[in-house]
Coordinates of C-alpha atoms in Angstrom, one line a residue:
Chain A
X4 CA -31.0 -11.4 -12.2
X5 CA -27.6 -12.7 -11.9
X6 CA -24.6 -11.9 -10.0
X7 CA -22.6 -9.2 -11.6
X8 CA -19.5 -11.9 -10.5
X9 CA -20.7 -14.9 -12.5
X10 CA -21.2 -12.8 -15.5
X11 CA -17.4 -10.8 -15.6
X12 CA -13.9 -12.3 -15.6
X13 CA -12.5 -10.4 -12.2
X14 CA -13.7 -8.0 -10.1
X15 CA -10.2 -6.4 -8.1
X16 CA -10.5 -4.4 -5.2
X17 CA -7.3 -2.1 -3.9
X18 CA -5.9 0.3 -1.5
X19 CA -5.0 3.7 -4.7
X20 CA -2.5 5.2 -1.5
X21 CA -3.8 4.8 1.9
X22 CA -6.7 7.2 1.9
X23 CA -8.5 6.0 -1.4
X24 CA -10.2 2.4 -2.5
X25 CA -10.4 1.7 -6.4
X26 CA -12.3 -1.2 -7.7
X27 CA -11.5 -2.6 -11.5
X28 CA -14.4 -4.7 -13.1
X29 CA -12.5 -6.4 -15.5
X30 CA -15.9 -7.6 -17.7
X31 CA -13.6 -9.8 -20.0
X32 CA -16.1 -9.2 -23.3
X33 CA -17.8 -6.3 -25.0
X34 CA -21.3 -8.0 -24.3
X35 CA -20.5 -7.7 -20.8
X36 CA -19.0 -4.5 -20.7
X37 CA -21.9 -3.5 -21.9
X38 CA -24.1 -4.9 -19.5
X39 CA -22.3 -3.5 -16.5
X40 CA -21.5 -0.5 -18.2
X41 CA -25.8 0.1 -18.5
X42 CA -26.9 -2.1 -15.9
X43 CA -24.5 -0.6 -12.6
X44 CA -25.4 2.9 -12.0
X45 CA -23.1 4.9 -10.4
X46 CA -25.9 5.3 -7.0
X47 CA -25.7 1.7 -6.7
X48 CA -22.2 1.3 -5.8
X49 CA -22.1 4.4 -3.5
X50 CA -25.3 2.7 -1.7
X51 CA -23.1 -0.4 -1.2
X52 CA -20.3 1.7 0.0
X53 CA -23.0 3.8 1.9
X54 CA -21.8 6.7 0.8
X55 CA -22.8 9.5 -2.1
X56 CA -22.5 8.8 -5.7
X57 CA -21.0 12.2 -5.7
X58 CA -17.9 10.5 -3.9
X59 CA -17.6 7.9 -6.5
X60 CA -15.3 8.4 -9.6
X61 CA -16.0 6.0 -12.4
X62 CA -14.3 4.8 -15.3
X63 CA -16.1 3.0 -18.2
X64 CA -13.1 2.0 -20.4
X65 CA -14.4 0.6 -23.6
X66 CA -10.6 -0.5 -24.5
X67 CA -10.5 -2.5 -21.9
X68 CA -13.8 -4.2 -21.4
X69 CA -13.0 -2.7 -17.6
X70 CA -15.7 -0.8 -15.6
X71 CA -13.7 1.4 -12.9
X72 CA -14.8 3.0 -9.1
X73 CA -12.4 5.0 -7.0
X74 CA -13.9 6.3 -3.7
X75 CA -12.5 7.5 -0.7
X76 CA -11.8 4.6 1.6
X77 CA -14.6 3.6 4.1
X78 CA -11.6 3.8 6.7
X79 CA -8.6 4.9 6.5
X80 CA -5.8 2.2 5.8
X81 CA -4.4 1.1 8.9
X82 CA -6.5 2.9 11.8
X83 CA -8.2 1.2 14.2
X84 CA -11.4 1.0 12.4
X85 CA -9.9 -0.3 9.5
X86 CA -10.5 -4.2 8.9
X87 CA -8.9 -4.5 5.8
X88 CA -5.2 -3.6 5.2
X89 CA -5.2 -3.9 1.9
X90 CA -8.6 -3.1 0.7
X91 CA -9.0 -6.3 -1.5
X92 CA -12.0 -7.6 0.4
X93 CA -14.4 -4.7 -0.4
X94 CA -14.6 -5.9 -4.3
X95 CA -17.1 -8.8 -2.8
X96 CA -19.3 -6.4 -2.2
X97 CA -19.6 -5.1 -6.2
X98 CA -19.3 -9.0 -7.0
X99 CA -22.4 -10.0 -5.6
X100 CA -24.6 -7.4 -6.7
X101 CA -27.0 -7.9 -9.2
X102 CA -27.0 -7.0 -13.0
X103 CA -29.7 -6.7 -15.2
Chain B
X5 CA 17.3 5.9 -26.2
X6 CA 17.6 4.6 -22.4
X7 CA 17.4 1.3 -21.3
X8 CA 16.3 0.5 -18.2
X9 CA 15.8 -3.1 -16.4
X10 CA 13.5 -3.2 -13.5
X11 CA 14.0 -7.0 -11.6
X12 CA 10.8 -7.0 -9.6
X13 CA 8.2 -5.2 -8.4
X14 CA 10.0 -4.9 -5.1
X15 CA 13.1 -5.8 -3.8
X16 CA 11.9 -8.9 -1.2
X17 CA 9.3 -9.8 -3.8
X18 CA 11.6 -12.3 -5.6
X19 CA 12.9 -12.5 -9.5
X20 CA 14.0 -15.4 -11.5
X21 CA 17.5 -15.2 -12.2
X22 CA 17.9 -16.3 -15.3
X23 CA 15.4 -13.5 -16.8
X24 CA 17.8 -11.8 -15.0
X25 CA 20.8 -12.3 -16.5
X26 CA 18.6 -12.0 -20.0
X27 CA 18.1 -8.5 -19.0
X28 CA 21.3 -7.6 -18.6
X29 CA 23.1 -9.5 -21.4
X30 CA 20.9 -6.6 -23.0
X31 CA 22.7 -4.1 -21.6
X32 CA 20.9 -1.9 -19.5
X33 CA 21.6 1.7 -18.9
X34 CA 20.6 1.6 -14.7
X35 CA 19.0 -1.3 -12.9
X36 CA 16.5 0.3 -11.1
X37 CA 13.9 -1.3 -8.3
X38 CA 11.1 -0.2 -5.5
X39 CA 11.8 -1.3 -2.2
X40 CA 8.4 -0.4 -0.5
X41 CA 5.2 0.8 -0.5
X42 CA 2.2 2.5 1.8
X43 CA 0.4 -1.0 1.4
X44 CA 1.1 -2.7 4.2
X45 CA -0.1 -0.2 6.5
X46 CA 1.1 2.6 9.0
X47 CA 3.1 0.5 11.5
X48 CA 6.2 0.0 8.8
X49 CA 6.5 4.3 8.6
X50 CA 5.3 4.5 12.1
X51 CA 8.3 2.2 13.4
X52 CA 10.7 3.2 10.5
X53 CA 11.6 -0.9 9.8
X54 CA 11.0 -3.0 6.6
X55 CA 8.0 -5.6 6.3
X56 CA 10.3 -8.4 4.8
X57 CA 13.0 -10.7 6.3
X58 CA 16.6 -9.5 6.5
X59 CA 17.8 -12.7 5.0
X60 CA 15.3 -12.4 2.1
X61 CA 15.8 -8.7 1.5
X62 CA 20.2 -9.5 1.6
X63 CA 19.9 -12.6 -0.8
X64 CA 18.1 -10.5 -3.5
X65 CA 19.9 -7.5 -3.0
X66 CA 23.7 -9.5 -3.1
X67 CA 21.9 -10.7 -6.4
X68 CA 21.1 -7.1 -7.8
X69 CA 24.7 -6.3 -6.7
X70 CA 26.2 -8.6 -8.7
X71 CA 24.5 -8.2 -11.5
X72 CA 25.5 -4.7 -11.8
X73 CA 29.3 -5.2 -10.9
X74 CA 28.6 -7.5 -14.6
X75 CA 27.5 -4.4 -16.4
X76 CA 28.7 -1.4 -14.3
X77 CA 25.9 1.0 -14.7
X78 CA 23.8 2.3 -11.6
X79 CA 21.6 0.4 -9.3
X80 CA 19.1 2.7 -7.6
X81 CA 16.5 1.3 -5.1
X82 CA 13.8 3.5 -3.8
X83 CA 11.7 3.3 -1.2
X84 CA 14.4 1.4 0.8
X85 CA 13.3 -0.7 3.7
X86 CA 9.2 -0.9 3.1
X87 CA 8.7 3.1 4.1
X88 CA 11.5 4.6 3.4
X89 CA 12.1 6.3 6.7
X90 CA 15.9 7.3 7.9
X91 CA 16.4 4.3 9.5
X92 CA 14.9 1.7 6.9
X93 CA 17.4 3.5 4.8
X94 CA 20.2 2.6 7.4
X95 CA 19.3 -0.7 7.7
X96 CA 20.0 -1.4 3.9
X97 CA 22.9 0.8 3.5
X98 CA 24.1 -1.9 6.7
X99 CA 23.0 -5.2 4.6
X100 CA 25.2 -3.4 1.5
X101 CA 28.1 -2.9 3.4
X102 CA 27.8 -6.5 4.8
X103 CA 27.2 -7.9 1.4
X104 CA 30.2 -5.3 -0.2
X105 CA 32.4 -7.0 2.2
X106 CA 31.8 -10.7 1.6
X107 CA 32.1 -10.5 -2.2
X108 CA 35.7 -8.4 -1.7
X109 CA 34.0 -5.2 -3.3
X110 CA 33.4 -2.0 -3.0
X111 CA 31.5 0.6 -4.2
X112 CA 30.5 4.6 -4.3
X113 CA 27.3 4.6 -2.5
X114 CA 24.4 7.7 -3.0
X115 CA 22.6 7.7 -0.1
X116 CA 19.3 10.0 -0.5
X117 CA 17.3 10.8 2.5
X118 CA 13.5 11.9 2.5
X119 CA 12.8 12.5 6.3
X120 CA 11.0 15.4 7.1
X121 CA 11.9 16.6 10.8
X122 CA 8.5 17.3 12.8
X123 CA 9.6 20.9 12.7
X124 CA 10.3 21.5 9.3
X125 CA 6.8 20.1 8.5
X126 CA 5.1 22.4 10.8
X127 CA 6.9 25.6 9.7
X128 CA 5.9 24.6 5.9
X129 CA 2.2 24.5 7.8
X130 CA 2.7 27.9 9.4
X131 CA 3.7 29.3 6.2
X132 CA 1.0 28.3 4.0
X133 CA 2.9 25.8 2.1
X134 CA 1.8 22.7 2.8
X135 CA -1.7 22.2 0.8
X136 CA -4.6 19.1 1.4
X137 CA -5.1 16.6 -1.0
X138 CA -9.0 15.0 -0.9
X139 CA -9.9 13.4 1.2
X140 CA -7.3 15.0 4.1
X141 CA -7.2 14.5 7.7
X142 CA -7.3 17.7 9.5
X143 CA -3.6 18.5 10.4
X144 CA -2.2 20.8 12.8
X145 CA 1.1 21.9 14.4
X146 CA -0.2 18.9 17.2
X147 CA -0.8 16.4 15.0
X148 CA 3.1 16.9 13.3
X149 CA 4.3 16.9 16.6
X150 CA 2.8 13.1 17.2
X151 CA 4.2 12.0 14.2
X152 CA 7.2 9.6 14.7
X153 CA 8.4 9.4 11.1
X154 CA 7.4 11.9 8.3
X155 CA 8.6 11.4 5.0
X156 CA 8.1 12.9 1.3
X157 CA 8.2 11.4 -1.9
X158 CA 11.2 11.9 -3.8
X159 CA 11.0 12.5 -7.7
X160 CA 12.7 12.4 -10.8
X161 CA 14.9 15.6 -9.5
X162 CA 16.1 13.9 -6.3
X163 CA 17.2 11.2 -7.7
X164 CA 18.7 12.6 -10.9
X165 CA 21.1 14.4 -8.7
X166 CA 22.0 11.3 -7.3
X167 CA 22.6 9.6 -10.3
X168 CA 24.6 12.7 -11.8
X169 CA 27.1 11.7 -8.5
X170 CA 28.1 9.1 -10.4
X171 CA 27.1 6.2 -7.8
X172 CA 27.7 2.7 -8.6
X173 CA 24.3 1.7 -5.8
X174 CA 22.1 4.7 -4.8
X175 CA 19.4 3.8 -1.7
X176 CA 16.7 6.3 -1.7
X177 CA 14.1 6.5 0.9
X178 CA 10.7 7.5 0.1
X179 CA 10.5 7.8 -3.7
X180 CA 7.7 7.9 -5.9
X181 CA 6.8 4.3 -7.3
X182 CA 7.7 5.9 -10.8
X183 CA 10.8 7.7 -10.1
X184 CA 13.7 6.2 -9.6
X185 CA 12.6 4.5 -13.4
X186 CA 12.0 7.7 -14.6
X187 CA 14.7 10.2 -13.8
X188 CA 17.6 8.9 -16.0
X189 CA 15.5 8.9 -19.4
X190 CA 14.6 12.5 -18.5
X191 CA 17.9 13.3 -17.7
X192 CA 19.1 12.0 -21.2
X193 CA 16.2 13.7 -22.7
X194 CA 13.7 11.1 -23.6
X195 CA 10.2 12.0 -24.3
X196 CA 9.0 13.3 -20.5
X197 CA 5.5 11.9 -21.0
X198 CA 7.0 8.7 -22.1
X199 CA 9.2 8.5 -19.1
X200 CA 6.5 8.7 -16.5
X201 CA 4.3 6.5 -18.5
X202 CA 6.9 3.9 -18.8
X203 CA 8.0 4.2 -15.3
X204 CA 3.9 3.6 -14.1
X205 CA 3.9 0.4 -16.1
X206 CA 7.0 -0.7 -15.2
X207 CA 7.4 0.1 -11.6
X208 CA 5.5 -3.7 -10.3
X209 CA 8.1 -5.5 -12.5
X210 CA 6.3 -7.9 -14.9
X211 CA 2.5 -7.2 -13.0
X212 CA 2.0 -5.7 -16.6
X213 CA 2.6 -9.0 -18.6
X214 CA 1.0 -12.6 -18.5
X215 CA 3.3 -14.0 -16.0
X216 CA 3.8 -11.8 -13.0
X217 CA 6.0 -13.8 -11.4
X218 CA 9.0 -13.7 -13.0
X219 CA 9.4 -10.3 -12.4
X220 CA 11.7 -8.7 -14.7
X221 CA 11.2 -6.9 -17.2
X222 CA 13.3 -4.2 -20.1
X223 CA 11.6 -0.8 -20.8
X224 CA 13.2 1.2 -23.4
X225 CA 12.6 4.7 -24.0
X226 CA 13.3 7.3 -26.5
X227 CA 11.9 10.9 -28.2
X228 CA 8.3 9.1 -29.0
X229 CA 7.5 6.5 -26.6
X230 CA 8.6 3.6 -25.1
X231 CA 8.8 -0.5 -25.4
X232 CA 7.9 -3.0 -22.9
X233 CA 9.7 -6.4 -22.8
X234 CA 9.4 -9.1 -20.4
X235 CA 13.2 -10.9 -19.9
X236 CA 11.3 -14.3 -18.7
X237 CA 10.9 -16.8 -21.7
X238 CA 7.1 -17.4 -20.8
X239 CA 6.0 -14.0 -20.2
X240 CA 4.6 -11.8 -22.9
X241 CA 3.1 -8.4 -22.7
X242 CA 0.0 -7.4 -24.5
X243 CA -1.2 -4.4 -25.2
X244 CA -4.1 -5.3 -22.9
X245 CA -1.7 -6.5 -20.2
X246 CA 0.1 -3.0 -20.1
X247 CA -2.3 -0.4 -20.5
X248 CA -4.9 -2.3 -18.1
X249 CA -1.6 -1.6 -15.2
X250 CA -2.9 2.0 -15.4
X251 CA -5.7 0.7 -13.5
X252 CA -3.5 -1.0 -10.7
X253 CA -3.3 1.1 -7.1
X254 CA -4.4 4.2 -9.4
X255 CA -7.6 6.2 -8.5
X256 CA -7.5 7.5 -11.9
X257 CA -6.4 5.1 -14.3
X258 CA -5.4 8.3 -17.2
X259 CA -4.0 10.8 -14.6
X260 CA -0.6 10.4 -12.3
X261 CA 0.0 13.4 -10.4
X262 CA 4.1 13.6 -9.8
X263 CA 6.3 16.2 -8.1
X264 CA 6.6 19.0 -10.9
X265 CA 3.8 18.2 -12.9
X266 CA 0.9 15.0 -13.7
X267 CA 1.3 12.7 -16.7
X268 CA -1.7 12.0 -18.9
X269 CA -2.2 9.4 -20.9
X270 CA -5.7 9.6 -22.3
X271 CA -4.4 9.8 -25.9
X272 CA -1.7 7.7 -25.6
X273 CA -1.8 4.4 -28.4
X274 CA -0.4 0.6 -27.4
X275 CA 0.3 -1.4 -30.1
X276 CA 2.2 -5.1 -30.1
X277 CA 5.3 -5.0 -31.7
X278 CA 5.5 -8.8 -31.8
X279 CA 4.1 -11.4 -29.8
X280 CA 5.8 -10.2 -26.5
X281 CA 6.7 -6.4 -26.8
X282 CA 4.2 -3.6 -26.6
X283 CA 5.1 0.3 -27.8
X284 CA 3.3 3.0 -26.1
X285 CA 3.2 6.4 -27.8
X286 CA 1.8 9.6 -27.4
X287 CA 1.6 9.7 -23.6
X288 CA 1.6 13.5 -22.2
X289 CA 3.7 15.3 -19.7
X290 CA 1.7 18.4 -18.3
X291 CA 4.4 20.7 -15.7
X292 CA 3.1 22.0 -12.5
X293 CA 3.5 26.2 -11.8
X294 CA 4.7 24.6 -8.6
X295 CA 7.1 22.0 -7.6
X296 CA 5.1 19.8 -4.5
X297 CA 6.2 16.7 -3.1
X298 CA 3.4 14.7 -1.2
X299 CA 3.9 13.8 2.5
X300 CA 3.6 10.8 4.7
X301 CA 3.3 10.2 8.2
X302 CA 2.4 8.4 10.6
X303 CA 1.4 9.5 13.5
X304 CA 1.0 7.2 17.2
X305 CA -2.3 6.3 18.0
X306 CA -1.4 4.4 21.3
X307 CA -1.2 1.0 22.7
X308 CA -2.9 -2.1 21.6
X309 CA -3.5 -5.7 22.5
X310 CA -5.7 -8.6 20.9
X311 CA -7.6 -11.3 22.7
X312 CA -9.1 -14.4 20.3
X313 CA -11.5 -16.9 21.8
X314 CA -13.5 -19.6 19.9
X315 CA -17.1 -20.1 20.6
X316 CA -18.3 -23.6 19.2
X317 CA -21.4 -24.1 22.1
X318 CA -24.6 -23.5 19.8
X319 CA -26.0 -21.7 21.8
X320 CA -23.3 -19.1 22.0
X321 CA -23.0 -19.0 18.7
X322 CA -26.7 -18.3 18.0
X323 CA -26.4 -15.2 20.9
X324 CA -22.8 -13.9 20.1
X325 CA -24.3 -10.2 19.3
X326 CA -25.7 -10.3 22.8
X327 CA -23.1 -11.9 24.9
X328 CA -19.9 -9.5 22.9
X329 CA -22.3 -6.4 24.1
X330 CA -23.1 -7.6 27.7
X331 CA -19.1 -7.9 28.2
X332 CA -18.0 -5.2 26.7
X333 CA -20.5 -3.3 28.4
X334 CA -19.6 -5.3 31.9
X335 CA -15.7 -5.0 31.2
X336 CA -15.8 -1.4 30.2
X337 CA -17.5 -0.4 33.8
X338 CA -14.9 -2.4 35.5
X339 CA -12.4 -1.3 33.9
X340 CA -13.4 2.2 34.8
X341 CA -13.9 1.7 37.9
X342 CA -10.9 0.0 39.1
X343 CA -8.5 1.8 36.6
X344 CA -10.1 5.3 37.6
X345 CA -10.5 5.7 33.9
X346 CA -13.4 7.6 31.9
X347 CA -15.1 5.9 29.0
X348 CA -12.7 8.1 26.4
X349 CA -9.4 7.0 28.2
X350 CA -9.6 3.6 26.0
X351 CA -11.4 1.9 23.5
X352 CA -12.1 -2.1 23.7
X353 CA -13.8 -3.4 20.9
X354 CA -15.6 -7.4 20.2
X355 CA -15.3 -7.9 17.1
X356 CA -17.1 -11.5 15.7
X357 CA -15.4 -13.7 12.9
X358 CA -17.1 -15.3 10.9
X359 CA -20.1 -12.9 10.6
X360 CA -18.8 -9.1 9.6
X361 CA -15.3 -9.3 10.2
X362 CA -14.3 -7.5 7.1
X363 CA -16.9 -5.3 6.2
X364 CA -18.4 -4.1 9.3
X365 CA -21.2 -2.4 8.8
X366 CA -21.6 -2.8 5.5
X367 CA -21.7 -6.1 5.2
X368 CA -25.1 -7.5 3.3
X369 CA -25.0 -10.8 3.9
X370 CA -25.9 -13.4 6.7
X371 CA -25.4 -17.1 6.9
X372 CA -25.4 -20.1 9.8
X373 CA -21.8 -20.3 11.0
X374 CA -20.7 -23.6 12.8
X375 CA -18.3 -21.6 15.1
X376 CA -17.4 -18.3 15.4
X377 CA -13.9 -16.5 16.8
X378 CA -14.3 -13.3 18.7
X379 CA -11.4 -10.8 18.5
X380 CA -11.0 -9.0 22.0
X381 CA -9.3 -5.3 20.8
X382 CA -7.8 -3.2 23.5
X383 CA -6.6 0.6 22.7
X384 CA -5.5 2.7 25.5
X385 CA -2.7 5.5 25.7
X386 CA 0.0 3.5 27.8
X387 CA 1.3 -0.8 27.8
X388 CA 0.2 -0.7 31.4
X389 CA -3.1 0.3 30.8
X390 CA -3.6 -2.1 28.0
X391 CA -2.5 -4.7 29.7
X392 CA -4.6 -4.3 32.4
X393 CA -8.1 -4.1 30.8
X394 CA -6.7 -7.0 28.6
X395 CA -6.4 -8.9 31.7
X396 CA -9.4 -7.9 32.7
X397 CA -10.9 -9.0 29.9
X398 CA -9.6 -12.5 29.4
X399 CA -12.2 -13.7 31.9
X400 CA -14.9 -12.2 30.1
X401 CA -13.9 -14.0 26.9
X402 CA -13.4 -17.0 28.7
X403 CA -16.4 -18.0 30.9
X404 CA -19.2 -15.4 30.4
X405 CA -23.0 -16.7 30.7
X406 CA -25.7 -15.4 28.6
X407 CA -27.7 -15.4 31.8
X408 CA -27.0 -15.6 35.7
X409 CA -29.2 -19.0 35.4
X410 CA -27.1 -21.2 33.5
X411 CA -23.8 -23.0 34.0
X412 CA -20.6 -21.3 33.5
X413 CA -19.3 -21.9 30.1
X414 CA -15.8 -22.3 29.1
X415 CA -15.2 -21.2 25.6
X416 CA -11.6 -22.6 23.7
X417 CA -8.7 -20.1 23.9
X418 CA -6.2 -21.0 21.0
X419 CA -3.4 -19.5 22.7
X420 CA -1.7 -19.1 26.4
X421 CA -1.7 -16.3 27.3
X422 CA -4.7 -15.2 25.2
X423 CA -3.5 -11.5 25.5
X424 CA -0.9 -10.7 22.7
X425 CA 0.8 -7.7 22.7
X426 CA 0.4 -5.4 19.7
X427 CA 2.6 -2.6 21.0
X428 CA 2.2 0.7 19.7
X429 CA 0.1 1.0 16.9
X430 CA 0.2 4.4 14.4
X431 CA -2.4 5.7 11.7
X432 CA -1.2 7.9 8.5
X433 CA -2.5 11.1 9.3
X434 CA -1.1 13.5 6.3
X435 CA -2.5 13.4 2.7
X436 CA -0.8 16.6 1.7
X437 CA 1.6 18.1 -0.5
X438 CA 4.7 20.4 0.5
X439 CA 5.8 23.2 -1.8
X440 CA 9.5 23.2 -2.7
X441 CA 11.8 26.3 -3.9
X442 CA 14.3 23.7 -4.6
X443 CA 13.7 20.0 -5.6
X444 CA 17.1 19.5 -3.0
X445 CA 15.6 21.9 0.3
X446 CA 13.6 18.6 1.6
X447 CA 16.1 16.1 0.9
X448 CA 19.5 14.9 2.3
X449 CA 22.0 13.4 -0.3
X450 CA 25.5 11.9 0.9
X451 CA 28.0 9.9 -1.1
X452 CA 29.9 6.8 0.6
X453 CA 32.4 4.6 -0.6
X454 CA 31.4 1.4 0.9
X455 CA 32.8 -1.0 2.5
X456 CA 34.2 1.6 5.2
X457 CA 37.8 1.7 5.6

């Protein structure tokens, strides 16, 4: 199975306010949209996070081609267990898992 | 219809001029630009300063200036100074007096203010007006009290009534993103949901066309919708690049909640005009029963230093999980013992680079690093005390064995001394609205002519 990051244009990961993470799958075609759209379920983002699906909001924008999670962030922005100001490092996380 | 031309995402961001002066040969009703943002963390609000360099922030700024003594309409910033705190706010209104001077002009000057003193806050808590947003810290009349800045974001109102002074340059602090784009459409009665929407793409500048970095960019509103249009030659908005900015910083990509009310655009239509414009209709303005403004703060969260050492010895590097945990379990009992200090009175942290640096503990992946750095992280309640188990710790970091049998090592210290001060560090502690009687009640709005006489 590959990499759900060698099969979509961009996956973006950013701070939405200091107290929430969203991460935009850009899939860049309608054939991959569609894969990640069917082949990333909702659980196994939250299991990545470690957290609930329950605290996951998603997004499946046709329009765009652009599968979308928003979850509270791991840590929030800024304290002393927060390792990444910005949030932008957590997409790697959805980029490397696998896609069917 | 109301024109208005945003320069940049943010003022210290950059622009290129001659967009610039495209934008205002088309003669814009306000020049309107952000000048901050939560992003970079709690230490800008926490300290009350601005992220970017003084120089960077005046040369922009004598550029905005100039461009609207050209066309005389307003030039609102919000957000001044990164956070948007009192004295961020100073600090600009100083650079524009400065910059006044040495072009031989002068101007009337809004000055809009979105502190919230400690005690106001906790009153507003006492009273049942100050409601949690998900997720929310637990607050308390305490936790207010620690705060050192607390601010709320301005909307369309607050700023509207500084635009109706008739400034020539208004400085807001904290503002919504969208706001200070917003609030003269609404005020000349352009479609409210078009307003908002418009503001959301526009507010990063020209983030929502093919070429980010030129920066500026026209929106023009009216009763149905609004038009985007980049002022740079080789920029171009598609309707893909401007509806995909809903997604940017926005847990919901089809809901913006705003003081007074959320915009939704779930029905909203973007179609290109021509190769670089793009119309958006149909966007939605739904009003609030109450008028909330959400809160910031930052609250102190003590002292910190950091330590970096390099460990390139093989061995080392194979062991790092087990050498960082016999120090810090060595340093922690000395430091208690010869501070005095029980196990909550600080914190000191290892943290390994090169292995799970950024994610912690939710890192999934391994590989064979060549070297790896270890960050030493000190948190205590006082400089003194910090300072001391930092000391304390150098050695550690330094020349600690694996085991009592084998020669001392010396691992490579990058700097001298290896301790560097962080100073005090904060943490936003308020995800929470504020109900208002008044759009005003929170706010603090003088008018200036600057220079002084």
């Amino acid at each position: 199975m590959p990499e759900l990051g060698s099969i979509v244009e961009k996956v973006r990961s950013k701070n939405a306010g200091p107290f929430w993470l969203t991460v935009d799958i850009f899939c860049g075609s309608m054939e991959a949209f569609e894969r990640v759209s069917k082949g990333v379920s909702t659980e196994r983002v939250a299991t990545l996070f470690q957290t609930d699906a329950a605290q996951l909001k998603r997004f499946d924008i046709p329009s765009l081609n652009v599968v979308k999670f928003s979850l509270p962030r791991p840590q929030v922005q800024g304290t002393r267990f927060d390792r990444d100001m910005h949030g932008a490092a957590w997409g790697a996380l959805v980029e490397e898992m696998d896609v069917n | 219809m109301t024109r208005v031309l945003i320069p940049s995402g943010a003022l210290g961001l950059g622009y290129d001029p001659t967009a610039l002066e495209r934008g205002l040969a088309a003669k814009p009703d306000i020049i309107a630009i952000d000048g901050g943002s939560t992003d970079s963390g709690p230490s800008y609000l926490g300290r009350g300063v601005s992220k970017y360099s003084r120089a960077s922030t005046k040369a922009e700024w004598r550029g905005l200036i100039e461009a609207r003594e050209k066309t005389g309409v307003p030039l609102v910033i919000g957000t001044a100074g990164t956070c948007g705190a009192g004295s961020a706010v100073d600090w600009l209104v100083g650079i524009t007096e400065e910059i006044l001077s040495e072009l031989g002009l002068s101007a009337k000057v809004a000055v809009l203010k979105s502190d919230q003193p400690n005690k106001r806050v906790a009153e507003a808590l006492t009273s049942g007006r100050i409601s949690p947003l998900y997720p929310a810290p637990e607050i308390s009349a305490d936790l207010i009290a620690e705060c050192s800045n607390i601010v709320a974001l301005a909307g369309a109102e607050q700023i509207a009534t500084a635009i109706e002074t008739g400034a020539d340059i208004i400085i807001a602090g904290r503002t919504t993103d969208t706001a200070i784009i917003a609030a003269l459409p609404l005020m000349r009665g352009d479609k409210a949901g078009a307003a908002w929407h418009g503001a959301k793409i526009g507010e990063c500048g020209a983030l929502c066309t093919t070429n980010p970095q030129t920066g500026v960019i026209l929106v023009d509103f009216d009763a149905e919708g609004f038009t985007i249009t980049p002022m740079a030659e080789d920029s171009h908005a598609t309707p893909h690049t401007v509806s995909a900015h809903m997604l940017y910083e926005n847990s919901d990509p089809f809901i913006l909640f705003e003081p007074g009310g959320h915009l939704d655009v779930t029905a909203s239509a973007y179609a290109a005009l021509d190769e670089r414009q793009v119309r958006v209709t149909g966007s939605e303005w739904v009003p609030s029963d109450r008028y909330t403004v959400k809160l910031e703060g930052a609250r102190r969260a003590g002292y910190q230093s950091v330590l970096l050492t390099l460990l390139r010895d093989r061995h080392y590097v194979e062991n790092a999980d087990a050498w960082c945990a016999d120090i810090q379990q060595k340093c922690r009992a000395k430091a208690m013992d010869r501070l005095g200090l029980s196990a909550e009175d600080f914190d000191l942290e290892l943290r390994i680079i090169g292995r799970n640096a950024t994610l912690g503990p939710l890192e999934n992946r391994a590989n064979g690093a060549v070297e790896l750095g270890v960050a030493g992280i000190v948190t205590a309640a006082s400089p003194e005390r910090v300072e001391e188990i930092a000391k304390m710790l150098n050695p550690y970091l330094l020349h600690h064995s694996l085991t009592a049998e084998e020669a001392m090592p010396t691992f490579a210290f990058p700097f001298s001394p290896a301790e560097v001060e962080r100073g005090e560090i904060f943490e936003f502690c308020l995800n929470h609205v504020m109900e208002l009687n008044d759009p005003m009640e929170a706010f603090d709005l003088k008018v200036m002519n600057l220079p002084h006489a």
